[in-house]
Tab-separated table of C-alpha atoms in Angstrom:
chain	number	residue	atom	x	y	z
A	16	MET	CA	-32.808	-8.427	32.595
A	17	LEU	CA	-29.110	-7.704	33.113
A	18	ALA	CA	-28.278	-10.103	30.319
A	19	GLY	CA	-30.724	-8.229	28.065
A	20	ILE	CA	-29.045	-4.876	28.757
A	21	LYS	CA	-25.644	-6.280	28.088
A	22	GLU	CA	-26.840	-7.710	24.710
A	23	ARG	CA	-28.445	-4.336	23.819
A	24	TRP	CA	-25.154	-2.574	24.740
A	25	ARG	CA	-23.241	-4.950	22.463
A	26	GLN	CA	-25.656	-4.244	19.636
A	27	LEU	CA	-25.314	-0.499	20.120
A	28	GLN	CA	-21.452	-0.793	20.084
A	29	ALA	CA	-21.681	-2.737	16.783
A	30	GLU	CA	-23.825	-0.017	15.292
A	31	LEU	CA	-21.790	2.903	16.567
A	32	PHE	CA	-18.280	1.309	16.101
A	33	PRO	CA	-18.540	-1.265	13.335
A	34	ARG	CA	-15.710	-3.752	13.124
A	35	VAL	CA	-13.089	-2.792	10.681
A	36	VAL	CA	-11.025	-5.327	8.830
A	37	LEU	CA	-7.956	-4.463	6.709
A	38	LEU	CA	-7.266	-6.605	3.549
A	39	ASP	CA	-3.921	-6.438	1.837
A	40	PHE	CA	-3.800	-7.568	-1.776
A	41	SER	CA	-0.462	-5.826	-2.496
A	42	ASP	CA	1.174	-9.319	-3.056
A	43	PRO	CA	-0.946	-10.592	-5.824
A	44	GLN	CA	-0.429	-14.259	-4.688
A	45	LEU	CA	-1.331	-13.782	-1.084
A	46	LEU	CA	-4.206	-12.078	0.754
A	47	VAL	CA	-3.383	-10.896	4.288
A	48	GLY	CA	-6.133	-9.681	6.654
A	49	GLN	CA	-6.195	-8.086	10.119
A	50	GLY	CA	-8.830	-6.501	12.344
A	51	LEU	CA	-8.583	-2.966	13.625
A	52	ARG	CA	-10.214	-2.043	16.832
A	53	ASN	CA	-9.933	1.359	18.674
A	54	GLY	CA	-7.140	2.263	16.329
A	55	LYS	CA	-5.122	-0.756	17.302
A	56	PRO	CA	-4.403	-3.988	15.438
A	57	GLN	CA	-6.098	-7.110	16.675
A	58	ALA	CA	-3.421	-9.553	17.832
A	59	GLN	CA	-3.407	-12.041	14.965
A	60	ASN	CA	-3.333	-11.366	11.293
A	61	TRP	CA	-4.282	-14.160	8.827
A	62	SER	CA	-3.460	-14.982	5.219
A	63	ALA	CA	-4.577	-17.204	2.416
A	64	PRO	CA	-3.181	-17.929	-1.115
A	65	VAL	CA	-5.088	-16.084	-3.837
A	66	PRO	CA	-6.680	-18.719	-6.078
A	67	ALA	CA	-4.833	-19.195	-9.432
A	68	ARG	CA	-6.214	-17.386	-12.446
A	69	THR	CA	-8.365	-14.936	-10.412
A	70	LEU	CA	-5.976	-11.945	-10.788
A	71	ARG	CA	-4.256	-10.512	-13.902
A	72	ASP	CA	-2.043	-7.402	-13.704
A	73	GLY	CA	-3.941	-6.323	-10.620
A	74	MET	CA	-7.379	-6.755	-12.303
A	75	PRO	CA	-9.871	-9.263	-10.821
A	76	ILE	CA	-10.844	-11.939	-13.304
A	77	ALA	CA	-13.265	-14.877	-12.760
A	78	ALA	CA	-15.128	-12.392	-10.571
A	79	ASP	CA	-17.763	-14.809	-9.313
A	80	ALA	CA	-15.171	-17.435	-8.122
A	81	PHE	CA	-12.909	-14.747	-6.601
A	82	GLY	CA	-15.827	-13.007	-4.875
A	83	ASP	CA	-17.034	-16.256	-3.400
A	84	PHE	CA	-13.456	-17.025	-2.121
A	85	VAL	CA	-13.273	-13.634	-0.397
A	86	GLY	CA	-16.712	-14.022	1.088
A	87	ASP	CA	-16.027	-17.568	2.355
A	88	LEU	CA	-12.730	-16.373	3.856
A	89	LEU	CA	-14.403	-13.504	5.693
A	90	LEU	CA	-17.008	-15.858	6.958
A	91	GLU	CA	-14.282	-18.247	8.216
A	92	GLN	CA	-12.652	-15.367	10.016
A	93	LYS	CA	-16.092	-14.237	11.417
A	94	ALA	CA	-15.536	-10.940	9.604
A	95	GLN	CA	-18.578	-11.153	7.273
A	96	ASN	CA	-20.201	-8.132	8.816
A	97	ALA	CA	-17.059	-6.041	9.056
A	98	THR	CA	-16.342	-2.824	7.124
A	99	LEU	CA	-13.439	-3.383	4.814
A	100	VAL	CA	-10.564	-1.155	4.058
A	101	VAL	CA	-8.525	-2.670	1.217
A	102	ALA	CA	-4.985	-2.273	-0.365
A	103	LEU	CA	-5.054	-2.980	-4.103
A	104	PRO	CA	-2.332	-4.908	-5.789
A	105	ARG	CA	0.726	-2.980	-6.837
A	106	GLN	CA	0.225	-3.911	-10.465
A	107	ALA	CA	-3.148	-2.178	-10.372
A	108	CYS	CA	-1.747	1.306	-9.891
A	109	GLU	CA	0.946	3.633	-11.115
A	110	TRP	CA	2.512	6.496	-9.224
A	111	ARG	CA	4.179	9.705	-10.440
A	112	LEU	CA	5.950	12.721	-8.785
A	113	ILE	CA	4.663	16.080	-10.001
A	114	SER	CA	5.368	19.752	-9.403
A	115	TRP	CA	2.463	22.152	-9.476
A	116	PRO	CA	2.727	25.271	-11.861
A	117	GLY	CA	3.962	28.173	-9.814
A	118	GLY	CA	5.091	25.945	-7.000
A	119	VAL	CA	1.818	26.283	-5.204
A	120	SER	CA	-0.418	23.327	-4.364
A	121	PRO	CA	-4.070	23.895	-5.294
A	122	GLU	CA	-7.007	23.623	-2.885
A	123	ASP	CA	-8.497	20.770	-4.851
A	124	PRO	CA	-5.574	18.858	-6.251
A	125	ILE	CA	-7.567	16.152	-7.931
A	126	GLU	CA	-9.794	18.567	-9.885
A	127	ALA	CA	-6.701	20.766	-10.697
A	128	LEU	CA	-4.830	17.738	-12.023
A	129	ARG	CA	-7.787	16.723	-14.245
A	130	GLU	CA	-7.914	20.340	-15.620
A	131	LEU	CA	-4.253	20.427	-16.368
A	132	ASN	CA	-4.315	16.892	-17.775
A	133	PRO	CA	-0.539	16.626	-17.963
A	134	ASP	CA	1.281	13.828	-19.792
A	135	LEU	CA	2.329	11.511	-16.880
A	136	LYS	CA	3.412	8.785	-19.196
A	137	LEU	CA	0.731	6.429	-17.770
A	138	PRO	CA	-0.160	3.207	-19.519
A	139	PHE	CA	-3.839	4.464	-19.512
A	140	PRO	CA	-5.515	7.861	-20.075
A	141	LEU	CA	-5.624	10.028	-17.077
A	142	GLY	CA	-9.190	10.877	-17.951
A	143	ALA	CA	-10.117	7.227	-17.591
A	144	ALA	CA	-8.425	6.731	-14.264
A	145	ARG	CA	-9.302	6.991	-10.539
A	146	ILE	CA	-6.607	9.183	-8.970
A	147	ASP	CA	-5.266	10.044	-5.571
A	148	VAL	CA	-3.019	13.036	-4.888
A	149	GLN	CA	-0.813	13.245	-1.701
A	150	PRO	CA	1.352	16.246	-0.972
A	151	VAL	CA	5.036	15.733	-0.254
A	152	PRO	CA	5.404	17.026	3.343
A	153	GLY	CA	7.600	20.051	3.613
A	154	ARG	CA	7.988	20.411	-0.088
A	155	GLU	CA	5.323	22.968	-1.167
A	156	GLY	CA	4.266	22.612	-4.722
A	157	ARG	CA	5.160	18.956	-5.050
A	158	ALA	CA	2.844	15.979	-4.837
A	159	VAL	CA	2.622	12.209	-5.531
A	160	VAL	CA	-0.101	11.072	-7.951
A	161	VAL	CA	-1.360	7.477	-7.602
A	162	ALA	CA	-3.625	6.394	-10.386
A	163	ALA	CA	-5.519	3.202	-11.482
A	164	PRO	CA	-7.708	2.598	-14.510
A	165	ARG	CA	-11.339	3.182	-13.564
A	166	THR	CA	-12.299	-0.214	-14.945
A	167	THR	CA	-9.963	-1.908	-12.573
A	168	VAL	CA	-11.241	-0.022	-9.666
A	169	GLU	CA	-14.884	-0.865	-10.640
A	170	ALA	CA	-13.925	-4.488	-10.988
A	171	TRP	CA	-12.681	-4.544	-7.395
A	172	ILE	CA	-15.837	-2.867	-6.120
A	173	ASP	CA	-17.905	-5.517	-8.010
A	174	LEU	CA	-15.826	-8.215	-6.476
A	175	PHE	CA	-16.681	-7.174	-2.908
A	176	ALA	CA	-20.346	-6.852	-3.800
A	177	ILE	CA	-20.194	-10.501	-4.955
A	178	ALA	CA	-18.542	-11.304	-1.569
A	179	GLY	CA	-21.375	-9.647	0.169
A	180	SER	CA	-19.022	-7.264	1.978
A	181	SER	CA	-19.300	-3.722	3.125
A	182	LEU	CA	-16.458	-1.826	1.450
A	183	ARG	CA	-15.458	1.403	2.931
A	184	TYR	CA	-12.699	2.282	0.452
A	185	LEU	CA	-9.806	0.965	-1.670
A	186	LEU	CA	-6.286	2.342	-1.339
A	187	PRO	CA	-3.402	1.852	-3.738
A	188	SER	CA	-0.605	-0.131	-2.111
A	189	GLN	CA	1.896	2.608	-3.035
A	190	ALA	CA	-0.210	5.090	-0.969
A	191	CYS	CA	-0.205	2.551	1.839
A	192	GLN	CA	3.606	2.611	1.807
A	193	MET	CA	3.611	6.459	2.053
A	194	LEU	CA	1.338	6.410	5.047
A	195	ALA	CA	3.154	3.654	6.867
A	196	LEU	CA	6.555	5.343	6.402
A	197	ARG	CA	5.301	8.931	7.088
A	198	GLU	CA	7.575	9.619	10.054
A	199	GLU	CA	10.649	8.319	8.122
A	200	LEU	CA	9.734	10.346	5.021
A	201	ASP	CA	9.030	13.519	7.019
A	202	ALA	CA	12.479	13.367	8.620
A	203	MET	CA	14.362	13.180	5.267
A	204	ALA	CA	16.675	16.071	4.528
A	205	PRO	CA	17.938	17.140	1.111
A	206	GLY	CA	20.389	14.568	-0.162
A	207	ASP	CA	18.871	11.743	1.870
A	208	LEU	CA	18.047	8.448	0.094
A	209	LEU	CA	15.659	5.880	1.677
A	210	GLY	CA	15.509	2.554	-0.074
A	211	VAL	CA	12.580	0.338	0.798
A	212	LEU	CA	12.679	-3.446	-0.006
A	213	GLN	CA	9.419	-5.344	0.043
A	214	PRO	CA	9.762	-9.108	-0.399
A	215	THR	CA	6.700	-10.828	-1.928
A	216	SER	CA	5.857	-14.398	-2.841
A	217	SER	CA	7.825	-14.135	-6.097
A	218	GLU	CA	10.055	-11.082	-6.147
A	219	CYS	CA	11.492	-8.214	-4.110
A	220	LEU	CA	10.164	-4.643	-4.816
A	221	LEU	CA	12.447	-1.749	-4.444
A	222	ASP	CA	11.279	1.815	-4.011
A	223	VAL	CA	13.735	4.592	-3.643
A	224	TRP	CA	12.760	7.868	-1.920
A	225	VAL	CA	14.713	11.038	-2.196
A	226	ASP	CA	13.805	14.198	-0.221
A	227	GLY	CA	10.671	12.489	1.041
A	228	ALA	CA	9.331	11.619	-2.421
A	229	PRO	CA	9.464	8.524	-4.646
A	230	HIS	CA	12.000	8.774	-7.366
A	231	PHE	CA	12.888	5.240	-8.529
A	232	GLN	CA	11.240	1.808	-8.482
A	233	ARG	CA	12.266	-1.696	-9.632
A	234	ARG	CA	11.229	-5.317	-9.372
A	235	LEU	CA	14.167	-7.414	-8.262
A	236	PRO	CA	14.696	-11.183	-7.910
A	237	LEU	CA	14.492	-12.711	-4.438
A	238	GLU	CA	17.459	-15.057	-4.671
A	239	ALA	CA	20.547	-13.572	-3.080
A	240	THR	CA	23.021	-14.025	-5.926
A	241	GLN	CA	20.718	-12.068	-8.322
A	242	LEU	CA	19.182	-9.592	-5.751
A	243	VAL	CA	22.438	-8.209	-4.337
A	244	PRO	CA	24.046	-7.168	-7.644
A	245	ALA	CA	20.814	-5.815	-9.054
A	246	LEU	CA	20.257	-3.805	-5.793
A	247	GLN	CA	23.741	-2.447	-5.945
A	248	ARG	CA	23.352	-1.228	-9.477
A	249	CYS	CA	20.044	0.498	-8.549
A	250	LEU	CA	21.487	2.131	-5.539
A	251	GLN	CA	24.597	3.409	-7.301
A	252	PHE	CA	22.385	4.792	-10.136
A	253	CYS	CA	20.317	6.724	-7.672
A	254	ARG	CA	23.412	8.021	-5.842
A	255	ASP	CA	24.860	9.284	-9.128
A	256	GLN	CA	21.517	10.591	-10.512
A	257	PHE	CA	20.231	12.365	-7.448
A	258	GLY	CA	23.357	13.642	-5.672
A	259	ILE	CA	22.940	11.498	-2.632
A	260	THR	CA	24.906	12.328	0.502
A	261	HIS	CA	23.397	9.832	3.004
A	262	ASP	CA	21.387	6.605	2.501
A	263	ARG	CA	19.401	4.211	4.492
A	264	LEU	CA	17.911	0.767	3.445
A	265	LEU	CA	14.657	-0.527	5.023
A	266	VAL	CA	13.002	-3.871	4.604
A	267	SER	CA	9.241	-4.455	5.156
A	268	ASP	CA	9.525	-8.107	6.146
A	269	GLU	CA	12.111	-10.845	6.755
A	270	LEU	CA	14.391	-11.253	3.792
A	271	SER	CA	16.401	-14.486	3.295
A	272	ALA	CA	19.108	-12.539	1.599
A	273	ALA	CA	19.436	-9.927	4.364
A	274	ALA	CA	22.983	-10.912	5.484
A	275	ALA	CA	24.272	-10.824	1.886
A	276	VAL	CA	22.706	-7.480	1.249
A	277	GLU	CA	24.256	-5.949	4.387
A	278	GLN	CA	27.705	-7.434	3.622
A	279	GLU	CA	27.823	-6.297	0.003
A	280	THR	CA	26.146	-2.862	0.294
A	281	GLY	CA	27.664	-1.836	3.556
A	282	LEU	CA	24.312	-0.739	4.766
A	283	GLU	CA	22.369	-1.912	7.756
A	284	LEU	CA	19.111	-3.468	6.681
A	285	GLU	CA	16.504	-2.005	9.026
A	286	LEU	CA	13.215	-3.794	9.578
A	287	VAL	CA	10.283	-1.418	9.420
A	288	ASP	CA	8.379	-0.990	12.566
A	289	ARG	CA	4.890	-1.996	11.417
A	290	GLN	CA	3.314	-1.155	14.835
A	291	GLY	CA	1.908	-4.617	15.326
A	292	PHE	CA	0.436	-5.021	11.834
A	293	GLY	CA	1.228	-8.052	9.637
A	294	THR	CA	2.434	-6.216	6.538
A	295	LEU	CA	3.588	-2.630	5.555
A	296	ALA	CA	0.442	-2.212	3.568
A	297	LEU	CA	-1.843	-3.126	6.518
A	298	ALA	CA	0.034	-0.562	8.664
A	299	GLY	CA	-0.679	1.999	5.993
A	300	LEU	CA	-4.340	1.084	5.760
A	301	ALA	CA	-4.731	1.477	9.506
A	302	GLN	CA	-3.320	5.067	9.241
A	303	ALA	CA	-5.878	5.705	6.405
A	304	ALA	CA	-8.733	4.218	8.347
A	305	LEU	CA	-7.988	6.395	11.335
A	306	ALA	CA	-7.675	9.585	9.249
A	307	ARG	CA	-10.932	9.215	7.225
C-alpha cells in the first residue's frame, strides 16, 4: 500500500511540476541541453553535434530527419516527456535598438510597434515577423526589438512536433543573452561599455553593450592572430563612436585566445557566471522559464 501511495505521489508531482528541459541551438553546429528543476540547473548538461545539412541560416531543413534526431536525443536523455524551452540559433533572429515616440514606453509594445511599422532595416518585412520587445532597464522610452521571420519560427514549431515534444516556447538567443546578463546590464552607467565574446564551434561572436543596450555586433575569427586585431578594431571604433569612459570585456566560455586578448587589449577577460548552466543561452532560458 505504501508503495502505491509513493507511486501516486510521483505521478501527481509529474502532473503539477512537469520536468523542464532547456535546449540551446544558439551554436548552429552544436545542440546543448540541460534540465531545470525547482529553478535550479540539473547537475550535468549534455550536447550533440547538429547533423549536417539540417540547418541553413537558422532555418530547419530536412525537417523529418532533424525532428527524428531531436526526438531520439531526448529519448536517450530520458527527456521525451519534458516540457521544452528552446533558444533559437542566432542566425534566425535580428535585434534592433529603438526609441519610442515621445520617450514613453507603450503598454503593449508589440502591438504599438506593429502599428508604427518603422523601418528597422531588417532583412525581412516586420509584418511577416514574430517579434519580442524588451525594455532597456532604467532607460525609459528605449527598447530592444528581437525579430525572426514567421516562416522560420513556424518551421521550428513543426520540428518539435515531428520530434513528439511538448514545446513551451522559443526564445531568440539574443534575448537569452539579455536575460543572462541582466545584473551586469542593469549596473551600467552612462559611458560604460560591456563587450561580450561568445566562442562557438566555428567563430567568436562579439556584442557590445553601451548604457545597458546593444549597440554593435560582429562575427570574429577564433584563431588568436586574427581575433585579437579584429577585436581591437571593434573596441576602438565603439570607444570613438559612443564616447566610452569605462569598458569591460566578458567571455561566455573558455577561449583559447584569452591570454593574447588580455595582453593586447589591456582588459581582464572575465568569465560570465552562468549559475551552473552549461551555456550563456541556457542561463538566459532558465530566467525566462522562471518568469513566465
